[in-house]
Amino acid sequence: MTNDVLRQAPLFSALDDEAASALRSSMGENRLRRGEVLFHEGDPGDKLYIVTDGKVKLGRTSSDGRENLLAILGPGQMFGELSLFDPGPRSATVTAVTETTFLSLSHDDLLRWLEGRPGVSLGLLAQLAGRLRKTNEVVADLVFSDVPGRVAKALLDLADRFGRTADDGVHVHHDLTQEELAQLVGASRETVNKALADFASRGWLRLEPRSVVIHDVERMRRRAR
Ligand code: CMP
């Protein structure tokens, strides 16, 4: 893990080097294999986490057993703070999508750390505000967009965070099954498969197991609008 990854996390971005290493040394480390659960929706929670390598999915299960994914988080992204700022149980189940490593900090240590560091508190507020903005967009898309539009948008979002540009396009190793992709856009696997196959037949992307190569980002952007 590099310091660059930690610098993306709101807890670290406002700190000088000395403060960053002091905070880093007070954090624990965890590692999960693909499919392992860090905690379940409804569990009590006393820690927040920063992903240092790999990816996790944040999911919720309906009373009839259907699953919805709220987000896929990767290196530098933080989670597990809601149960501190809005005391209550964990709001989502966190499962490793690939082998994943995390740093963790207890809620008590976080509160102590925030004392006298308004810059760090502002960083956390900025992250919460950004998440609310994104959630509003997801809700609007569920109401106003069709499934292909939502699939295009989800792939572009994954490309922004996990994509690597090559001669033939942007390679996005999202590591998600088609079922997980469907849970992320709130649609059935069949409908999502149909949208992906349509994009592929138009030459906008190429499908590979747990990844896609986006050949035509501009068309995908227009489809996502
Ligand atoms: P907590 O409720 O402690 O545990 C689950 C975590 O998932 C939660 O804190 C947030 O950090 C994170 N989380 C919940 N909803 C979202 C969302 N819509 N987008 C990104 N992260 C989320």
Coordinates of N, CA and C and ligand atoms in Angstrom, one line a residue:
M1 N 0.8 -1.2 0.0 CA 0.0 0.0 0.0 C 0.9 1.2 0.0
T2 N 0.5 2.2 -0.8 CA 1.3 3.4 -0.9 C 0.7 4.5 -0.1
N3 N 1.5 5.5 0.3 CA 0.9 6.7 1.0 C -0.1 7.4 0.1
D4 N 0.1 7.3 -1.3 CA -0.8 8.0 -2.2 C -2.2 7.5 -2.0
V5 N -2.3 6.1 -1.8 CA -3.7 5.6 -1.5 C -4.3 6.2 -0.3
L6 N -3.5 6.3 0.8 CA -4.1 6.8 2.0 C -4.4 8.3 1.9
R7 N -3.6 9.0 1.1 CA -3.9 10.5 0.9 C -5.2 10.7 0.2
Q8 N -5.8 9.7 -0.5 CA -7.1 9.9 -1.1 C -8.2 9.8 0.0
A9 N -7.9 9.2 1.1 CA -9.0 9.0 2.1 C -9.2 10.4 2.9
P10 N -10.4 10.7 3.1 CA -10.7 12.0 3.7 C -10.0 12.2 5.1
L11 N -9.8 11.1 5.8 CA -9.2 11.1 7.1 C -7.7 11.6 7.0
F12 N -7.1 11.3 5.9 CA -5.7 11.6 5.7 C -5.3 12.8 4.9
S13 N -6.3 13.2 4.0 CA -5.9 14.2 3.0 C -5.5 15.5 3.5
A14 N -6.0 15.9 4.7 CA -5.7 17.2 5.3 C -4.5 17.2 6.2
L15 N -3.8 16.0 6.4 CA -2.8 15.9 7.4 C -1.4 16.1 6.8
D16 N -0.5 16.7 7.7 CA 0.9 16.7 7.2 C 1.5 15.3 7.4
D17 N 2.8 15.1 7.0 CA 3.3 13.7 7.0 C 3.4 13.2 8.4
E18 N 3.8 14.0 9.4 CA 4.0 13.6 10.7 C 2.6 13.1 11.3
A19 N 1.6 13.9 11.1 CA 0.3 13.5 11.7 C -0.2 12.3 10.9
A20 N 0.1 12.2 9.6 CA -0.4 11.0 8.9 C 0.2 9.7 9.4
S21 N 1.5 9.8 9.7 CA 2.1 8.5 10.2 C 1.7 8.2 11.6
A22 N 1.4 9.3 12.5 CA 0.8 9.0 13.8 C -0.5 8.3 13.7
L23 N -1.4 8.8 12.8 CA -2.7 8.2 12.6 C -2.5 6.8 12.1
R24 N -1.7 6.6 11.1 CA -1.5 5.3 10.5 C -1.1 4.3 11.5
S25 N -0.2 4.7 12.5 CA 0.3 3.7 13.4 C -0.7 3.4 14.5
S26 N -1.8 4.2 14.6 CA -2.8 3.8 15.6 C -3.9 3.0 14.9
M27 N -3.8 2.6 13.6 CA -4.8 1.8 13.0 C -4.4 0.4 12.9
G28 N -5.5 -0.5 12.9 CA -5.2 -1.9 12.7 C -5.3 -2.3 11.3
E29 N -4.9 -3.5 11.0 CA -5.0 -4.0 9.6 C -5.8 -5.3 9.5
N30 N -6.7 -5.4 8.4 CA -7.4 -6.6 8.2 C -7.2 -7.0 6.8
R31 N -7.5 -8.3 6.5 CA -7.4 -8.8 5.2 C -8.6 -9.8 5.0
L32 N -9.3 -9.7 3.9 CA -10.4 -10.7 3.6 C -10.1 -11.3 2.2
R33 N -10.6 -12.6 2.1 CA -10.6 -13.2 0.8 C -11.9 -12.9 0.1
R34 N -11.9 -13.1 -1.3 CA -13.1 -12.9 -2.1 C -14.3 -13.7 -1.4
G35 N -15.4 -13.0 -1.2 CA -16.6 -13.6 -0.7 C -16.7 -13.5 0.8
E36 N -15.6 -13.2 1.5 CA -15.7 -13.1 3.0 C -16.4 -11.8 3.4
V37 N -17.2 -11.9 4.5 CA -18.0 -10.7 4.9 C -17.3 -10.1 6.1
L38 N -17.1 -8.7 6.0 CA -16.5 -8.0 7.1 C -17.5 -7.8 8.2
F39 N -18.7 -7.3 7.9 CA -19.8 -7.2 8.9 C -21.1 -7.2 8.1
H40 N -22.2 -7.5 8.9 CA -23.5 -7.6 8.3 C -24.3 -6.4 8.6
E41 N -25.2 -6.0 7.7 CA -26.3 -5.0 8.0 C -26.9 -5.4 9.3
G42 N -27.1 -4.4 10.2 CA -27.8 -4.7 11.5 C -26.8 -5.0 12.6
D43 N -25.6 -5.4 12.3 CA -24.6 -5.6 13.3 C -24.3 -4.3 14.1
P44 N -23.9 -4.4 15.4 CA -23.4 -3.2 16.0 C -22.0 -2.9 15.4
G45 N -21.7 -1.6 15.4 CA -20.4 -1.3 14.8 C -19.6 -0.3 15.6
D46 N -18.3 -0.6 15.7 CA -17.4 0.4 16.5 C -16.1 0.7 15.8
K47 N -16.1 0.5 14.5 CA -14.9 0.8 13.7 C -15.2 1.4 12.4
L48 N -14.3 2.2 11.8 CA -14.4 2.6 10.4 C -13.2 2.0 9.7
Y49 N -13.3 1.9 8.4 CA -12.3 1.2 7.6 C -11.9 2.0 6.4
I50 N -10.7 1.9 6.0 CA -10.2 2.4 4.7 C -9.7 1.3 3.9
V51 N -10.2 1.1 2.6 CA -9.7 0.1 1.7 C -8.3 0.5 1.3
T52 N -7.3 -0.4 1.5 CA -5.9 -0.1 1.0 C -5.6 -0.9 -0.3
D53 N -6.3 -2.0 -0.5 CA -6.1 -2.7 -1.7 C -7.3 -3.6 -1.9
G54 N -7.7 -3.8 -3.2 CA -8.8 -4.7 -3.5 C -10.1 -3.9 -3.6
K55 N -11.2 -4.6 -3.5 CA -12.6 -4.0 -3.6 C -13.6 -4.7 -2.7
V56 N -14.5 -3.9 -2.2 CA -15.6 -4.5 -1.4 C -16.9 -4.0 -2.1
K57 N -18.0 -4.8 -1.8 CA -19.3 -4.4 -2.2 C -20.1 -4.1 -0.9
L58 N -21.0 -3.1 -1.0 CA -21.8 -2.7 0.2 C -23.2 -3.1 -0.2
G59 N -23.8 -4.0 0.5 CA -25.1 -4.5 0.0 C -26.2 -4.5 1.1
R60 N -27.4 -4.5 0.7 CA -28.6 -4.6 1.6 C -29.5 -5.7 1.0
T61 N -30.2 -6.4 2.0 CA -31.0 -7.5 1.6 C -32.5 -7.1 2.0
S62 N -33.4 -7.4 1.0 CA -34.8 -7.0 1.3 C -35.4 -8.2 2.2
S63 N -36.6 -8.0 2.7 CA -37.2 -9.0 3.6 C -37.5 -10.3 2.8
D64 N -37.6 -10.2 1.5 CA -37.9 -11.4 0.7 C -36.6 -12.0 0.1
G65 N -35.4 -11.5 0.6 CA -34.1 -12.1 0.2 C -33.5 -11.5 -1.0
R66 N -34.1 -10.5 -1.6 CA -33.4 -9.9 -2.8 C -32.3 -9.0 -2.3
E67 N -31.2 -8.9 -3.2 CA -30.1 -8.1 -2.8 C -29.9 -6.8 -3.6
N68 N -29.5 -5.7 -3.0 CA -29.2 -4.5 -3.8 C -27.8 -4.0 -3.3
L69 N -27.0 -3.6 -4.3 CA -25.7 -3.1 -4.0 C -25.7 -1.6 -3.9
L70 N -25.3 -1.0 -2.8 CA -25.3 0.4 -2.7 C -24.0 1.0 -3.4
A71 N -22.9 0.3 -3.3 CA -21.7 0.8 -3.8 C -20.6 -0.3 -3.9
I72 N -19.6 0.0 -4.8 CA -18.4 -0.8 -4.8 C -17.3 0.2 -4.4
L73 N -16.5 -0.2 -3.4 CA -15.5 0.7 -3.0 C -14.1 0.1 -3.2
G74 N -13.1 0.9 -3.6 CA -11.8 0.5 -3.8 C -10.8 1.3 -3.0
P75 N -9.5 1.1 -3.4 CA -8.4 1.7 -2.6 C -8.6 3.2 -2.3
G76 N -8.4 3.6 -1.1 CA -8.5 5.0 -0.6 C -9.9 5.4 -0.2
Q77 N -10.9 4.5 -0.4 CA -12.3 4.8 0.0 C -12.5 4.3 1.4
M78 N -13.4 5.0 2.1 CA -13.7 4.8 3.5 C -15.1 4.4 3.8
F79 N -15.4 3.6 4.7 CA -16.7 3.2 5.1 C -16.8 2.8 6.6
G80 N -18.0 2.7 7.1 CA -18.2 2.3 8.5 C -18.3 3.4 9.5
E81 N -18.5 4.7 9.0 CA -18.5 5.8 9.9 C -20.0 6.2 10.2
L82 N -21.0 5.7 9.4 CA -22.4 6.1 9.6 C -22.8 5.7 11.0
S83 N -22.5 4.5 11.4 CA -23.0 4.0 12.7 C -22.4 4.8 13.8
L84 N -21.4 5.6 13.6 CA -20.8 6.5 14.6 C -21.6 7.9 14.6
F85 N -21.7 8.5 13.4 CA -22.3 9.8 13.3 C -23.8 9.8 13.5
D86 N -24.4 8.7 13.1 CA -25.8 8.5 13.3 C -26.0 7.2 14.1
P87 N -25.8 7.3 15.4 CA -25.7 6.0 16.1 C -26.8 5.0 15.8
G88 N -26.4 3.8 15.6 CA -27.3 2.7 15.2 C -26.5 1.6 14.6
P89 N -27.2 0.6 14.2 CA -26.5 -0.6 13.6 C -25.9 -0.3 12.2
R90 N -25.1 -1.2 11.8 CA -24.5 -1.1 10.4 C -25.6 -1.0 9.4
S91 N -25.4 -0.1 8.4 CA -26.5 0.2 7.5 C -26.3 -0.7 6.2
A92 N -25.2 -1.5 6.1 CA -25.0 -2.4 5.0 C -24.1 -3.5 5.3
T93 N -24.2 -4.6 4.5 CA -23.3 -5.7 4.7 C -22.1 -5.4 3.8
V94 N -20.9 -5.6 4.3 CA -19.7 -5.4 3.5 C -19.0 -6.7 3.2
T95 N -18.8 -7.0 1.9 CA -18.2 -8.3 1.5 C -17.1 -8.0 0.5
A96 N -16.0 -8.8 0.7 CA -14.9 -8.6 -0.3 C -15.2 -9.1 -1.6
V97 N -15.0 -8.3 -2.7 CA -15.2 -8.8 -4.0 C -13.9 -9.4 -4.6
T98 N -12.8 -9.0 -4.1 CA -11.5 -9.6 -4.4 C -10.8 -9.7 -3.1
E99 N -9.6 -10.3 -3.1 CA -8.8 -10.2 -1.9 C -8.6 -8.8 -1.5
T100 N -8.9 -8.4 -0.3 CA -9.0 -7.0 0.1 C -8.2 -6.7 1.4
T101 N -7.5 -5.6 1.5 CA -6.9 -5.3 2.7 C -7.5 -3.9 3.2
F102 N -7.6 -3.7 4.5 CA -8.1 -2.5 5.1 C -7.3 -2.0 6.2
L103 N -7.4 -0.7 6.5 CA -6.9 -0.2 7.8 C -8.2 0.1 8.6
S104 N -8.1 -0.1 9.9 CA -9.3 0.2 10.7 C -9.0 1.1 11.8
L105 N -10.0 1.9 12.2 CA -9.8 2.8 13.3 C -11.1 2.7 14.2
S106 N -10.9 2.6 15.5 CA -12.1 2.5 16.3 C -12.8 3.9 16.3
H107 N -14.2 3.9 16.5 CA -14.9 5.1 16.5 C -14.4 6.0 17.7
D108 N -14.1 5.4 18.8 CA -13.6 6.2 19.9 C -12.3 6.9 19.6
D109 N -11.4 6.2 18.9 CA -10.1 6.8 18.5 C -10.4 7.9 17.4
L110 N -11.3 7.7 16.6 CA -11.7 8.7 15.6 C -12.1 10.0 16.3
L111 N -13.0 9.9 17.2 CA -13.5 11.1 17.9 C -12.4 11.8 18.6
R112 N -11.5 11.1 19.2 CA -10.3 11.7 19.9 C -9.5 12.4 18.8
W113 N -9.3 11.8 17.7 CA -8.5 12.3 16.6 C -9.1 13.6 16.0
L114 N -10.4 13.6 15.9 CA -11.0 14.8 15.3 C -10.9 16.1 16.2
E115 N -10.7 15.8 17.5 CA -10.7 17.0 18.4 C -9.5 17.9 18.0
G116 N -9.8 19.2 17.8 CA -8.8 20.1 17.4 C -8.3 20.0 16.0
R117 N -9.0 19.2 15.2 CA -8.5 19.0 13.8 C -9.7 19.3 12.9
P118 N -10.1 20.6 12.8 CA -11.3 20.9 12.0 C -11.2 20.5 10.5
G119 N -9.9 20.5 10.0 CA -9.7 20.2 8.6 C -10.1 18.7 8.3
V120 N -9.8 17.8 9.3 CA -10.1 16.4 9.1 C -11.6 16.3 9.1
S121 N -12.3 17.0 10.1 CA -13.8 16.9 10.1 C -14.4 17.4 8.9
L122 N -13.8 18.4 8.3 CA -14.4 19.0 7.0 C -14.2 17.9 5.9
G123 N -13.1 17.2 5.9 CA -12.9 16.2 4.9 C -13.9 15.1 5.0
L124 N -14.3 14.7 6.3 CA -15.3 13.7 6.5 C -16.7 14.2 6.0
L125 N -16.9 15.5 6.3 CA -18.2 16.1 5.9 C -18.3 16.1 4.4
A126 N -17.2 16.4 3.7 CA -17.1 16.5 2.3 C -17.5 15.1 1.7
Q127 N -16.9 14.0 2.3 CA -17.2 12.7 1.8 C -18.7 12.3 2.0
L128 N -19.2 12.7 3.2 CA -20.7 12.4 3.4 C -21.5 13.2 2.4
A129 N -21.2 14.4 2.2 CA -22.0 15.2 1.2 C -21.9 14.6 -0.2
G130 N -20.7 14.2 -0.6 CA -20.5 13.6 -1.9 C -21.3 12.4 -2.1
R131 N -21.4 11.6 -1.0 CA -22.1 10.3 -1.0 C -23.6 10.6 -1.2
L132 N -24.1 11.7 -0.4 CA -25.5 12.0 -0.5 C -25.9 12.5 -2.0
R133 N -24.9 13.3 -2.5 CA -25.1 13.8 -3.9 C -25.2 12.6 -4.9
K134 N -24.4 11.6 -4.7 CA -24.4 10.4 -5.6 C -25.6 9.6 -5.4
T135 N -26.0 9.5 -4.1 CA -27.2 8.7 -3.8 C -28.5 9.3 -4.4
N136 N -28.5 10.7 -4.4 CA -29.6 11.4 -5.0 C -29.7 11.1 -6.5
E137 N -28.5 11.0 -7.1 CA -28.4 10.7 -8.5 C -28.9 9.3 -8.8
V138 N -28.5 8.4 -8.0 CA -28.9 7.0 -8.2 C -30.4 6.9 -8.1
V139 N -31.0 7.6 -7.1 CA -32.5 7.6 -6.9 C -33.2 8.2 -8.2
A140 N -32.6 9.3 -8.6 CA -33.2 9.9 -9.8 C -33.1 9.0 -11.0
D141 N -31.9 8.3 -11.2 CA -31.8 7.4 -12.3 C -32.7 6.2 -12.2
L142 N -33.0 5.8 -11.0 CA -34.0 4.7 -10.8 C -35.4 5.1 -11.3
V143 N -35.7 6.4 -11.1 CA -37.0 6.9 -11.5 C -37.0 7.3 -13.0
F144 N -35.9 8.0 -13.5 CA -36.0 8.6 -14.8 C -35.3 7.8 -15.9
S145 N -34.3 7.0 -15.5 CA -33.5 6.3 -16.5 C -33.9 4.9 -16.8
D146 N -33.6 4.4 -18.0 CA -33.9 3.0 -18.3 C -32.7 2.1 -17.9
V147 N -32.9 0.8 -17.9 CA -31.8 -0.1 -17.4 C -30.5 0.1 -18.3
P148 N -30.6 0.1 -19.6 CA -29.3 0.3 -20.3 C -28.6 1.6 -19.9
G149 N -29.3 2.7 -19.7 CA -28.7 4.0 -19.2 C -28.0 3.8 -17.9
R150 N -28.7 3.0 -17.0 CA -28.1 2.8 -15.7 C -26.8 1.9 -15.8
V151 N -26.9 0.9 -16.7 CA -25.7 0.0 -16.8 C -24.6 0.8 -17.4
A152 N -24.8 1.7 -18.4 CA -23.8 2.5 -19.0 C -23.1 3.4 -17.9
K153 N -24.0 4.0 -17.1 CA -23.5 4.9 -16.0 C -22.6 4.1 -15.0
A154 N -23.1 3.0 -14.6 CA -22.4 2.2 -13.6 C -21.0 1.8 -14.2
L155 N -21.0 1.4 -15.5 CA -19.7 1.0 -16.0 C -18.7 2.1 -16.1
L156 N -19.3 3.3 -16.4 CA -18.4 4.5 -16.5 C -17.8 4.9 -15.1
D157 N -18.7 4.7 -14.1 CA -18.2 5.0 -12.8 C -17.1 4.0 -12.3
L158 N -17.3 2.7 -12.7 CA -16.3 1.8 -12.4 C -15.0 2.0 -13.2
A159 N -15.2 2.5 -14.4 CA -14.1 2.8 -15.3 C -13.2 4.0 -14.7
D160 N -14.0 5.0 -14.1 CA -13.3 6.1 -13.5 C -12.4 5.7 -12.4
R161 N -12.8 4.7 -11.6 CA -12.1 4.3 -10.4 C -11.1 3.1 -10.6
F162 N -11.5 2.2 -11.5 CA -10.7 1.0 -11.7 C -10.2 0.8 -13.1
G163 N -10.5 1.7 -14.0 CA -10.1 1.5 -15.4 C -8.7 1.8 -15.7
R164 N -8.2 1.2 -16.8 CA -6.8 1.4 -17.2 C -6.9 1.6 -18.7
T165 N -6.4 2.8 -19.2 CA -6.5 3.1 -20.6 C -5.4 2.3 -21.4
A166 N -5.9 1.6 -22.5 CA -4.9 0.9 -23.4 C -5.3 1.3 -24.8
D167 N -4.6 0.8 -25.8 CA -4.8 1.1 -27.2 C -6.2 0.8 -27.7
D168 N -6.8 -0.3 -27.2 CA -8.1 -0.7 -27.6 C -9.3 -0.1 -26.8
G169 N -9.0 0.7 -25.8 CA -10.0 1.3 -25.0 C -9.7 1.2 -23.5
V170 N -10.7 1.4 -22.7 CA -10.5 1.4 -21.2 C -10.8 0.1 -20.7
H171 N -9.8 -0.6 -20.1 CA -10.0 -1.9 -19.5 C -10.5 -1.8 -18.1
V172 N -11.7 -2.3 -17.8 CA -12.2 -2.1 -16.4 C -12.4 -3.5 -15.8
H173 N -11.5 -3.8 -14.9 CA -11.6 -5.1 -14.1 C -12.4 -4.8 -12.9
H174 N -13.7 -4.9 -13.1 CA -14.6 -4.6 -12.0 C -14.8 -5.8 -11.0
D175 N -14.4 -7.0 -11.5 CA -14.5 -8.2 -10.6 C -15.9 -8.6 -10.2
L176 N -16.9 -8.0 -10.8 CA -18.3 -8.3 -10.5 C -18.8 -9.4 -11.4
T177 N -19.7 -10.3 -10.8 CA -20.4 -11.2 -11.7 C -21.6 -10.4 -12.3
Q178 N -22.2 -11.0 -13.3 CA -23.3 -10.3 -13.9 C -24.5 -10.1 -12.9
E179 N -24.6 -11.0 -12.0 CA -25.6 -10.9 -11.0 C -25.3 -9.7 -10.1
E180 N -24.0 -9.5 -9.7 CA -23.7 -8.4 -8.9 C -23.8 -7.0 -9.7
L181 N -23.5 -7.1 -10.9 CA -23.7 -5.9 -11.7 C -25.2 -5.5 -11.8
A182 N -26.1 -6.5 -11.9 CA -27.5 -6.3 -11.9 C -28.0 -5.7 -10.5
Q183 N -27.4 -6.3 -9.5 CA -27.8 -5.8 -8.1 C -27.3 -4.3 -8.0
L184 N -26.2 -3.9 -8.6 CA -25.7 -2.6 -8.5 C -26.6 -1.6 -9.2
V185 N -27.3 -2.0 -10.4 CA -28.1 -1.1 -11.1 C -29.6 -1.2 -10.8
G186 N -29.9 -2.2 -9.9 CA -31.3 -2.4 -9.5 C -32.2 -2.9 -10.6
A187 N -31.7 -4.0 -11.3 CA -32.5 -4.6 -12.4 C -32.2 -6.1 -12.4
S188 N -33.0 -6.8 -13.2 CA -32.8 -8.3 -13.2 C -31.5 -8.6 -14.1
R189 N -30.9 -9.8 -13.8 CA -29.7 -10.2 -14.5 C -30.0 -10.2 -16.0
E190 N -31.2 -10.7 -16.4 CA -31.6 -10.9 -17.8 C -31.5 -9.5 -18.5
T191 N -32.2 -8.5 -17.9 CA -32.3 -7.2 -18.5 C -30.9 -6.6 -18.6
V192 N -30.0 -6.8 -17.6 CA -28.7 -6.2 -17.7 C -27.9 -6.9 -18.7
N193 N -28.0 -8.3 -18.8 CA -27.3 -9.0 -19.8 C -27.7 -8.5 -21.2
K194 N -29.0 -8.3 -21.4 CA -29.5 -7.8 -22.7 C -28.8 -6.5 -23.1
A195 N -28.8 -5.6 -22.1 CA -28.2 -4.2 -22.3 C -26.7 -4.4 -22.7
L196 N -26.0 -5.3 -21.9 CA -24.5 -5.4 -22.2 C -24.3 -6.0 -23.6
A197 N -25.2 -7.0 -24.0 CA -25.0 -7.7 -25.3 C -25.3 -6.6 -26.4
D198 N -26.3 -5.7 -26.1 CA -26.6 -4.7 -27.1 C -25.4 -3.7 -27.3
F199 N -24.8 -3.3 -26.2 CA -23.6 -2.4 -26.3 C -22.5 -3.1 -27.0
A200 N -22.3 -4.4 -26.7 CA -21.2 -5.2 -27.4 C -21.5 -5.3 -28.9
S201 N -22.8 -5.5 -29.3 CA -23.1 -5.7 -30.7 C -22.9 -4.4 -31.5
R202 N -23.0 -3.3 -30.8 CA -22.8 -2.0 -31.4 C -21.3 -1.6 -31.5
G203 N -20.5 -2.4 -30.8 CA -19.0 -2.2 -30.8 C -18.6 -1.2 -29.8
W204 N -19.5 -0.8 -28.8 CA -19.1 0.1 -27.8 C -18.2 -0.5 -26.7
L205 N -18.4 -1.8 -26.5 CA -17.5 -2.4 -25.5 C -17.3 -3.9 -25.9
R206 N -16.4 -4.5 -25.2 CA -16.2 -6.0 -25.3 C -16.3 -6.6 -23.9
L207 N -17.1 -7.7 -23.8 CA -17.3 -8.3 -22.5 C -16.3 -9.4 -22.2
E208 N -15.7 -9.4 -21.0 CA -14.8 -10.4 -20.6 C -15.3 -10.8 -19.2
P209 N -14.8 -12.0 -18.8 CA -15.3 -12.5 -17.5 C -14.9 -11.4 -16.4
R210 N -15.8 -11.0 -15.6 CA -15.6 -10.0 -14.6 C -14.9 -8.7 -15.0
S211 N -14.9 -8.4 -16.3 CA -14.3 -7.2 -16.7 C -15.0 -6.8 -18.1
V212 N -14.8 -5.5 -18.5 CA -15.2 -5.1 -19.8 C -14.1 -4.2 -20.3
V213 N -14.0 -4.1 -21.7 CA -13.2 -3.1 -22.3 C -14.1 -2.2 -23.0
I214 N -14.1 -0.9 -22.6 CA -15.0 0.1 -23.2 C -14.2 0.7 -24.4
H215 N -14.7 0.4 -25.6 CA -14.1 1.0 -26.8 C -14.5 2.4 -27.1
D216 N -15.8 2.7 -26.8 CA -16.3 4.0 -27.2 C -16.9 4.7 -25.9
V217 N -16.0 5.4 -25.2 CA -16.5 6.0 -23.9 C -17.5 7.1 -24.2
E218 N -17.3 7.8 -25.3 CA -18.3 8.9 -25.6 C -19.7 8.5 -25.9
R219 N -19.8 7.4 -26.6 CA -21.2 6.8 -26.9 C -21.8 6.3 -25.5
M220 N -21.0 5.7 -24.7 CA -21.4 5.2 -23.4 C -21.9 6.4 -22.6
R221 N -21.1 7.5 -22.6 CA -21.5 8.7 -21.8 C -22.9 9.2 -22.3
R222 N -23.1 9.2 -23.6 CA -24.3 9.7 -24.2 C -25.5 8.8 -23.8
R223 N -25.2 7.5 -23.8 CA -26.3 6.6 -23.4 C -26.6 6.7 -21.9
A224 N -25.6 7.1 -21.1 CA -25.8 7.2 -19.7 C -26.6 8.4 -19.2
R225 N -26.7 9.4 -20.2 CA -27.3 10.7 -19.8 C -28.8 10.6 -19.5
Ligands
CMP1 P1 -22.0 1.9 8.6 O1 -23.5 2.0 8.6 O2 -21.3 2.0 9.9 O3 -21.6 0.5 7.9 C1 -21.9 0.3 6.5 C2 -21.2 1.5 5.8 O4 -21.5 1.5 4.4 C3 -21.8 2.8 6.3 O5 -21.4 3.0 7.6 C4 -21.2 3.7 5.3 O6 -19.9 4.1 5.6 C5 -21.3 2.9 4.0 N1 -22.4 3.3 3.1 C6 -23.7 3.2 3.4 N2 -24.5 3.7 2.4 C7 -23.6 4.0 1.4 C8 -23.7 4.6 0.1 N3 -25.0 4.8 -0.4 N4 -22.6 4.8 -0.6 C9 -21.4 4.6 -0.1 N5 -21.2 4.1 1.1 C10 -22.3 3.8 1.9

